mmCIF file of C-alpha atoms and ligand atoms in Angstrom:
data_model
loop_
_atom_site.group_PDB
_atom_site.id
_atom_site.type_symbol
_atom_site.label_atom_id
_atom_site.label_comp_id
_atom_site.label_asym_id
_atom_site.label_seq_id
_atom_site.Cartn_x
_atom_site.Cartn_y
_atom_site.Cartn_z
ATOM 1 C CA MET A 1 17.490 98.912 47.535
ATOM 2 C CA ARG A 2 13.744 98.407 47.189
ATOM 3 C CA PHE A 3 12.829 101.850 48.576
ATOM 4 C CA THR A 4 15.058 104.332 46.774
ATOM 5 C CA ASP A 5 13.170 107.664 46.470
ATOM 6 C CA LYS A 6 10.391 106.426 48.783
ATOM 7 C CA VAL A 7 9.305 108.333 51.881
ATOM 8 C CA VAL A 8 8.436 106.102 54.827
ATOM 9 C CA MET A 9 6.846 107.220 58.107
ATOM 10 C CA VAL A 10 7.123 104.950 61.167
ATOM 11 C CA THR A 11 5.243 105.778 64.379
ATOM 12 C CA GLY A 12 6.831 104.658 67.637
ATOM 13 C CA GLY A 13 10.060 104.467 65.655
ATOM 14 C CA ALA A 14 12.466 105.244 68.503
ATOM 15 C CA GLN A 15 12.670 101.764 69.980
ATOM 16 C CA GLY A 16 11.954 98.098 69.442
ATOM 17 C CA ILE A 17 10.260 96.955 66.261
ATOM 18 C CA GLY A 18 9.743 100.510 64.981
ATOM 19 C CA LYS A 19 13.421 101.406 65.291
ATOM 20 C CA GLU A 20 14.541 98.220 63.550
ATOM 21 C CA THR A 21 11.981 98.811 60.802
ATOM 22 C CA ALA A 22 13.192 102.394 60.288
ATOM 23 C CA LYS A 23 16.797 101.160 60.116
ATOM 24 C CA ARG A 24 15.959 98.576 57.472
ATOM 25 C CA PHE A 25 14.063 101.060 55.298
ATOM 26 C CA LEU A 26 17.054 103.414 55.513
ATOM 27 C CA GLN A 27 19.378 100.602 54.448
ATOM 28 C CA GLU A 28 17.147 100.014 51.434
ATOM 29 C CA GLY A 29 17.321 103.603 50.237
ATOM 30 C CA ALA A 30 14.232 105.251 51.759
ATOM 31 C CA SER A 31 13.942 108.656 53.353
ATOM 32 C CA VAL A 32 12.510 107.846 56.760
ATOM 33 C CA VAL A 33 10.470 109.865 59.220
ATOM 34 C CA ILE A 34 10.173 108.445 62.712
ATOM 35 C CA CYS A 35 7.985 109.805 65.452
ATOM 36 C CA ASP A 36 7.793 108.898 69.093
ATOM 37 C CA TYR A 37 6.629 110.487 72.332
ATOM 38 C CA ASP A 38 9.907 109.511 73.983
ATOM 39 C CA LYS A 39 12.257 112.325 72.933
ATOM 40 C CA ALA A 40 15.387 110.875 74.541
ATOM 41 C CA ALA A 41 14.870 107.548 72.780
ATOM 42 C CA GLY A 42 14.222 109.353 69.494
ATOM 43 C CA VAL A 43 17.416 111.388 69.750
ATOM 44 C CA ALA A 44 19.380 108.227 70.656
ATOM 45 C CA ALA A 45 17.894 106.427 67.648
ATOM 46 C CA LEU A 46 18.915 109.318 65.370
ATOM 47 C CA GLU A 47 22.485 109.083 66.655
ATOM 48 C CA GLU A 48 22.497 105.345 66.051
ATOM 49 C CA PHE A 49 21.166 105.703 62.491
ATOM 50 C CA ASN A 50 23.773 108.359 61.733
ATOM 51 C CA SER A 51 22.059 109.224 58.461
ATOM 52 C CA ASP A 52 20.931 112.484 56.889
ATOM 53 C CA LYS A 53 17.967 110.621 55.396
ATOM 54 C CA VAL A 54 16.053 110.291 58.661
ATOM 55 C CA ASP A 55 14.009 112.837 60.597
ATOM 56 C CA PHE A 56 12.673 112.469 64.124
ATOM 57 C CA TYR A 57 9.553 114.224 65.374
ATOM 58 C CA LYS A 58 8.508 114.188 69.003
ATOM 59 C CA VAL A 59 4.880 113.298 68.449
ATOM 60 C CA ASP A 60 2.308 111.619 70.634
ATOM 61 C CA VAL A 61 0.042 109.610 68.321
ATOM 62 C CA THR A 62 -2.941 110.499 70.489
ATOM 63 C CA ASP A 63 -2.496 114.178 69.549
ATOM 64 C CA SER A 64 -3.958 115.102 66.151
ATOM 65 C CA ALA A 65 -2.331 118.557 66.151
ATOM 66 C CA GLN A 66 1.189 117.110 66.633
ATOM 67 C CA ILE A 67 0.541 114.467 63.974
ATOM 68 C CA GLY A 68 -0.712 117.157 61.590
ATOM 69 C CA GLN A 69 2.434 119.254 62.035
ATOM 70 C CA MET A 70 4.681 116.244 61.359
ATOM 71 C CA VAL A 71 2.756 115.319 58.223
ATOM 72 C CA GLU A 72 2.778 118.917 56.978
ATOM 73 C CA SER A 73 6.547 119.256 57.556
ATOM 74 C CA THR A 74 7.147 115.956 55.782
ATOM 75 C CA ILE A 75 5.054 116.994 52.787
ATOM 76 C CA ASN A 76 6.836 120.373 52.683
ATOM 77 C CA LYS A 77 10.212 118.617 52.672
ATOM 78 C CA HIS A 78 9.580 115.549 50.511
ATOM 79 C CA GLY A 79 6.314 116.295 48.697
ATOM 80 C CA ARG A 80 4.939 112.820 49.406
ATOM 81 C CA ILE A 81 4.525 109.945 51.854
ATOM 82 C CA ASP A 82 4.724 106.501 50.273
ATOM 83 C CA VAL A 83 4.501 104.233 53.308
ATOM 84 C CA LEU A 84 2.887 104.728 56.728
ATOM 85 C CA ILE A 85 3.636 102.181 59.430
ATOM 86 C CA ASN A 86 1.304 102.541 62.394
ATOM 87 C CA ASN A 87 3.597 100.827 64.878
ATOM 88 C CA ALA A 88 3.330 102.848 68.125
ATOM 89 C CA GLY A 89 1.721 100.803 70.859
ATOM 90 C CA ILE A 90 1.564 100.238 74.603
ATOM 91 C CA THR A 91 0.351 97.638 77.085
ATOM 92 C CA LEU A 92 -1.302 98.265 80.447
ATOM 93 C CA ASP A 93 -2.199 94.723 81.452
ATOM 94 C CA GLY A 94 -4.422 93.495 84.249
ATOM 95 C CA PHE A 95 -7.312 91.172 84.930
ATOM 96 C CA LEU A 96 -10.599 92.765 83.946
ATOM 97 C CA THR A 97 -11.759 93.059 87.548
ATOM 98 C CA LYS A 98 -8.624 95.054 88.374
ATOM 99 C CA MET A 99 -8.380 97.091 85.162
ATOM 100 C CA ASP A 100 -9.487 100.638 85.822
ATOM 101 C CA GLU A 101 -11.080 102.757 83.125
ATOM 102 C CA SER A 102 -7.958 104.828 82.641
ATOM 103 C CA ALA A 103 -5.920 101.729 81.657
ATOM 104 C CA TRP A 104 -8.645 100.846 79.176
ATOM 105 C CA GLU A 105 -8.819 104.363 77.744
ATOM 106 C CA LYS A 106 -5.060 104.903 77.493
ATOM 107 C CA VAL A 107 -4.488 101.717 75.510
ATOM 108 C CA ILE A 108 -7.433 102.459 73.226
ATOM 109 C CA ALA A 109 -6.124 106.013 72.723
ATOM 110 C CA VAL A 110 -2.660 104.918 71.583
ATOM 111 C CA ASN A 111 -3.140 101.531 69.911
ATOM 112 C CA LEU A 112 -6.444 102.166 68.158
ATOM 113 C CA SER A 113 -7.280 105.878 68.014
ATOM 114 C CA GLY A 114 -3.596 106.624 67.278
ATOM 115 C CA VAL A 115 -3.807 104.450 64.159
ATOM 116 C CA PHE A 116 -7.006 106.244 63.129
ATOM 117 C CA LYS A 117 -5.507 109.711 63.686
ATOM 118 C CA CYS A 118 -2.215 109.071 61.892
ATOM 119 C CA THR A 119 -3.913 107.442 58.931
ATOM 120 C CA LYS A 120 -6.477 110.226 58.718
ATOM 121 C CA ALA A 121 -3.611 112.724 58.476
ATOM 122 C CA VAL A 122 -1.589 110.795 55.891
ATOM 123 C CA ALA A 123 -4.289 109.225 53.710
ATOM 124 C CA PRO A 124 -5.318 112.460 51.902
ATOM 125 C CA HIS A 125 -1.751 112.799 50.598
ATOM 126 C CA MET A 126 -1.681 109.194 49.422
ATOM 127 C CA LEU A 127 -5.060 109.700 47.745
ATOM 128 C CA LYS A 128 -3.672 112.756 45.948
ATOM 129 C CA GLN A 129 -0.636 110.735 44.856
ATOM 130 C CA GLY A 130 -2.844 107.808 43.793
ATOM 131 C CA SER A 131 -0.480 105.431 45.569
ATOM 132 C CA GLY A 132 0.674 104.374 48.999
ATOM 133 C CA VAL A 133 0.978 101.562 51.494
ATOM 134 C CA ILE A 134 -0.440 101.603 55.024
ATOM 135 C CA LEU A 135 0.748 98.924 57.440
ATOM 136 C CA ASN A 136 -0.692 98.454 60.909
ATOM 137 C CA ALA A 137 0.612 96.675 64.012
ATOM 138 C CA SER A 138 -1.853 94.051 65.154
ATOM 139 C CA SER A 139 -0.832 91.071 67.303
ATOM 140 C CA VAL A 140 -1.511 87.396 67.938
ATOM 141 C CA ILE A 141 -3.372 88.745 70.949
ATOM 142 C CA GLY A 142 -5.797 90.547 68.604
ATOM 143 C CA LEU A 143 -6.457 87.273 66.806
ATOM 144 C CA TYR A 144 -6.756 84.944 69.792
ATOM 145 C CA GLY A 145 -7.158 87.099 72.944
ATOM 146 C CA ASN A 146 -5.197 86.739 76.167
ATOM 147 C CA ILE A 147 -5.798 86.627 79.888
ATOM 148 C CA GLY A 148 -5.068 90.017 81.446
ATOM 149 C CA GLN A 149 -5.045 91.865 78.122
ATOM 150 C CA THR A 150 -8.673 92.935 77.602
ATOM 151 C CA ASN A 151 -7.667 96.432 76.523
ATOM 152 C CA TYR A 152 -4.709 95.400 74.370
ATOM 153 C CA ALA A 153 -6.613 92.534 72.676
ATOM 154 C CA ALA A 154 -9.526 94.865 71.902
ATOM 155 C CA THR A 155 -7.201 97.358 70.205
ATOM 156 C CA LYS A 156 -5.306 94.755 68.211
ATOM 157 C CA ALA A 157 -8.569 93.131 67.059
ATOM 158 C CA GLY A 158 -9.835 96.623 66.238
ATOM 159 C CA VAL A 159 -6.765 97.205 64.095
ATOM 160 C CA ILE A 160 -7.716 94.135 62.064
ATOM 161 C CA GLY A 161 -11.177 95.599 61.466
ATOM 162 C CA LEU A 162 -9.908 98.954 60.316
ATOM 163 C CA THR A 163 -7.190 97.366 58.175
ATOM 164 C CA LYS A 164 -9.796 95.368 56.249
ATOM 165 C CA SER A 165 -12.110 98.375 55.981
ATOM 166 C CA TRP A 166 -9.347 100.601 54.613
ATOM 167 C CA ALA A 167 -8.202 97.875 52.219
ATOM 168 C CA LYS A 168 -11.674 98.038 50.680
ATOM 169 C CA GLU A 169 -11.971 101.835 50.901
ATOM 170 C CA PHE A 170 -8.522 102.715 49.543
ATOM 171 C CA GLY A 171 -7.773 99.744 47.254
ATOM 172 C CA PRO A 172 -9.587 101.304 44.275
ATOM 173 C CA LYS A 173 -7.422 104.429 44.746
ATOM 174 C CA GLY A 174 -4.122 102.539 44.468
ATOM 175 C CA ILE A 175 -3.417 102.325 48.205
ATOM 176 C CA ARG A 176 -2.785 98.942 49.815
ATOM 177 C CA VAL A 177 -3.517 98.374 53.506
ATOM 178 C CA ASN A 178 -2.290 95.365 55.483
ATOM 179 C CA ALA A 179 -1.432 94.437 59.057
ATOM 180 C CA VAL A 180 1.219 92.335 60.730
ATOM 181 C CA ALA A 181 0.340 90.130 63.712
ATOM 182 C CA PRO A 182 3.576 89.484 65.596
ATOM 183 C CA GLY A 183 3.938 86.732 68.189
ATOM 184 C CA PHE A 184 6.147 87.413 71.219
ATOM 185 C CA ILE A 185 9.030 89.612 70.097
ATOM 186 C CA GLU A 186 12.086 90.519 72.190
ATOM 187 C CA THR A 187 11.611 94.251 72.822
ATOM 188 C CA GLY A 188 11.040 96.598 75.748
ATOM 189 C CA MET A 189 7.371 95.669 75.578
ATOM 190 C CA THR A 190 7.941 91.994 76.380
ATOM 191 C CA ALA A 191 10.709 92.794 78.899
ATOM 192 C CA ALA A 192 7.856 93.314 81.375
ATOM 193 C CA VAL A 193 6.471 89.800 80.751
ATOM 194 C CA PRO A 194 7.593 87.289 83.428
ATOM 195 C CA GLN A 195 10.395 84.991 82.216
ATOM 196 C CA LYS A 196 8.347 81.853 82.899
ATOM 197 C CA VAL A 197 5.597 83.112 80.564
ATOM 198 C CA LEU A 198 8.176 83.862 77.860
ATOM 199 C CA ASP A 199 9.680 80.363 78.316
ATOM 200 C CA LEU A 200 6.212 78.877 77.960
ATOM 201 C CA MET A 201 5.654 80.845 74.748
ATOM 202 C CA LYS A 202 9.011 79.669 73.418
ATOM 203 C CA ASP A 203 8.079 76.044 74.132
ATOM 204 C CA LYS A 204 4.705 76.510 72.420
ATOM 205 C CA THR A 205 6.341 78.016 69.325
ATOM 206 C CA PRO A 206 7.288 75.409 66.691
ATOM 207 C CA LEU A 207 10.432 77.416 65.831
ATOM 208 C CA ARG A 208 11.355 77.276 69.563
ATOM 209 C CA ARG A 209 12.405 80.894 69.906
ATOM 210 C CA LEU A 210 10.858 84.268 70.523
ATOM 211 C CA GLY A 211 10.732 86.664 67.612
ATOM 212 C CA ARG A 212 13.265 89.421 67.036
ATOM 213 C CA PRO A 213 12.496 92.971 65.871
ATOM 214 C CA GLU A 214 14.181 92.162 62.546
ATOM 215 C CA ASP A 215 11.660 89.347 61.930
ATOM 216 C CA ILE A 216 8.837 91.893 62.032
ATOM 217 C CA ALA A 217 10.798 94.554 60.149
ATOM 218 C CA SER A 218 11.323 92.056 57.310
ATOM 219 C CA ALA A 219 7.572 91.510 57.098
ATOM 220 C CA TYR A 220 6.915 95.258 56.949
ATOM 221 C CA LEU A 221 9.532 95.718 54.227
ATOM 222 C CA TYR A 222 8.056 92.912 52.182
ATOM 223 C CA LEU A 223 4.480 94.185 52.541
ATOM 224 C CA ALA A 224 5.591 97.727 51.640
ATOM 225 C CA SER A 225 7.543 96.561 48.586
ATOM 226 C CA ASP A 226 6.393 96.061 45.006
ATOM 227 C CA GLU A 227 6.800 92.305 45.571
ATOM 228 C CA ALA A 228 3.584 92.541 47.602
ATOM 229 C CA ASN A 229 1.726 94.527 44.923
ATOM 230 C CA TYR A 230 -1.302 92.219 44.986
ATOM 231 C CA ILE A 231 -1.504 91.809 48.760
ATOM 232 C CA ASN A 232 -4.255 93.935 50.265
ATOM 233 C CA GLY A 233 -6.367 93.535 53.408
ATOM 234 C CA THR A 234 -4.304 90.684 54.805
ATOM 235 C CA ILE A 235 -3.184 90.090 58.388
ATOM 236 C CA LEU A 236 0.258 88.507 58.177
ATOM 237 C CA SER A 237 1.115 86.377 61.230
ATOM 238 C CA VAL A 238 4.811 86.539 62.071
ATOM 239 C CA ASP A 239 4.957 84.327 65.131
ATOM 240 C CA GLY A 240 7.132 81.284 64.448
ATOM 241 C CA GLY A 241 3.970 79.190 64.141
ATOM 242 C CA LEU A 242 2.810 79.956 67.710
ATOM 243 C CA VAL A 243 -0.850 79.818 66.814
ATOM 244 C CA VAL A 244 -0.826 76.995 64.261
HETATM 245 P P1 NAD B 301 8.314 99.019 72.301
HETATM 246 O O1 NAD B 301 7.702 99.383 73.611
HETATM 247 O O2 NAD B 301 9.686 98.448 72.268
HETATM 248 O O3 NAD B 301 8.267 100.257 71.296
HETATM 249 C C1 NAD B 301 7.092 101.014 71.136
HETATM 250 C C2 NAD B 301 7.475 102.434 70.786
HETATM 251 O O4 NAD B 301 6.257 103.180 70.653
HETATM 252 C C3 NAD B 301 8.299 103.110 71.889
HETATM 253 O O5 NAD B 301 9.407 103.775 71.337
HETATM 254 C C4 NAD B 301 7.309 104.060 72.545
HETATM 255 O O6 NAD B 301 7.947 105.203 73.106
HETATM 256 C C5 NAD B 301 6.426 104.410 71.350
HETATM 257 N N1 NAD B 301 5.110 104.919 71.753
HETATM 258 C C6 NAD B 301 4.267 104.406 72.682
HETATM 259 N N2 NAD B 301 3.210 105.195 72.813
HETATM 260 C C7 NAD B 301 3.356 106.228 71.949
HETATM 261 C C8 NAD B 301 2.580 107.366 71.644
HETATM 262 N N3 NAD B 301 1.428 107.627 72.267
HETATM 263 N N4 NAD B 301 3.024 108.198 70.688
HETATM 264 C C9 NAD B 301 4.205 107.974 70.051
HETATM 265 N N5 NAD B 301 4.999 106.924 70.333
HETATM 266 C C10 NAD B 301 4.571 106.058 71.266
HETATM 267 O O7 NAD B 301 7.259 98.004 71.653
HETATM 268 P P2 NAD B 301 7.445 97.004 70.425
HETATM 269 O O8 NAD B 301 7.504 95.645 70.984
HETATM 270 O O9 NAD B 301 8.484 97.459 69.498
HETATM 271 O O10 NAD B 301 5.991 97.144 69.765
HETATM 272 C C11 NAD B 301 5.760 97.834 68.551
HETATM 273 C C12 NAD B 301 4.357 97.492 68.075
HETATM 274 O O11 NAD B 301 4.259 96.090 67.833
HETATM 275 C C13 NAD B 301 3.261 97.821 69.086
HETATM 276 O O12 NAD B 301 2.112 98.291 68.425
HETATM 277 C C14 NAD B 301 2.971 96.485 69.719
HETATM 278 O O13 NAD B 301 1.672 96.411 70.248
HETATM 279 C C15 NAD B 301 3.175 95.554 68.550
HETATM 280 N N6 NAD B 301 3.453 94.171 68.952
HETATM 281 C C16 NAD B 301 4.540 93.876 69.713
HETATM 282 C C17 NAD B 301 4.748 92.562 70.111
HETATM 283 C C18 NAD B 301 5.913 92.153 70.972
HETATM 284 O O14 NAD B 301 5.937 90.975 71.401
HETATM 285 N N7 NAD B 301 6.887 92.994 71.249
HETATM 286 C C19 NAD B 301 3.848 91.570 69.721
HETATM 287 C C20 NAD B 301 2.760 91.928 68.951
HETATM 288 C C21 NAD B 301 2.555 93.232 68.556
#
């Protein structure tokens, strides 16, 4: 029960890694706020959690006004936000020559600007508290690039840049900022990846399996916990050794 009395906000918390992360924080005593733009998935997640310690907000992380309302309601209810996990993300893959500007802009808007907007809304409260943890979803793709993922790779590399900047900016104020760089994880996001590519990734991974949402959730819980009190500005690869 590492998070008793802590308030944890998870964006994109209705499915995949975000949902598993929310579940694990609940199990460890936190009050959890999830947001997602998929209302049906959010309501289904709430039913699955079956807990009075979780709230769902239908929020699109590209919309500052919606984010602001969620943060205000959370502060009114709990008085604080201890952990922000900027998890919401999308892919719109394609070779550069076939990627239209809207695919570029949409992925930037969610994966990069969404992280900026959510953190901008939450950070003032953490600064007032003099404590907090901000965790961002990067990716192996942000570290090493990938064919057909110009937009996604740019956002996940961008997340590394802002993570390190915020670690320096907020560290002196008692707020730690880190990122997780997952490998290929079995979620809705990778369901769209052709099976032969996933098999190739499995073969390339020393642990010989794809990751599971719980593998990434465990990393978030560790980085948010007091056990990670001296970890700031790091990008933790959780990829079974894929990129070793
Ligand atoms: P997922 O598609 O299963 O879940 C993402 C969730 O984010 C969904 O519930 C979706 O509705 C929500 N979301 C998307 N856009 C949103 C928006 N604008 N506003 C609010 N919610 C929004 O994906 P996942 O695999 O769980 O990925 C979670 C994060 O981890 C993403 O940032 C992703 O880039 C990153 N990641 C995933 C993998 C992987 O292999 N699955 C690898 C590396 C990084």
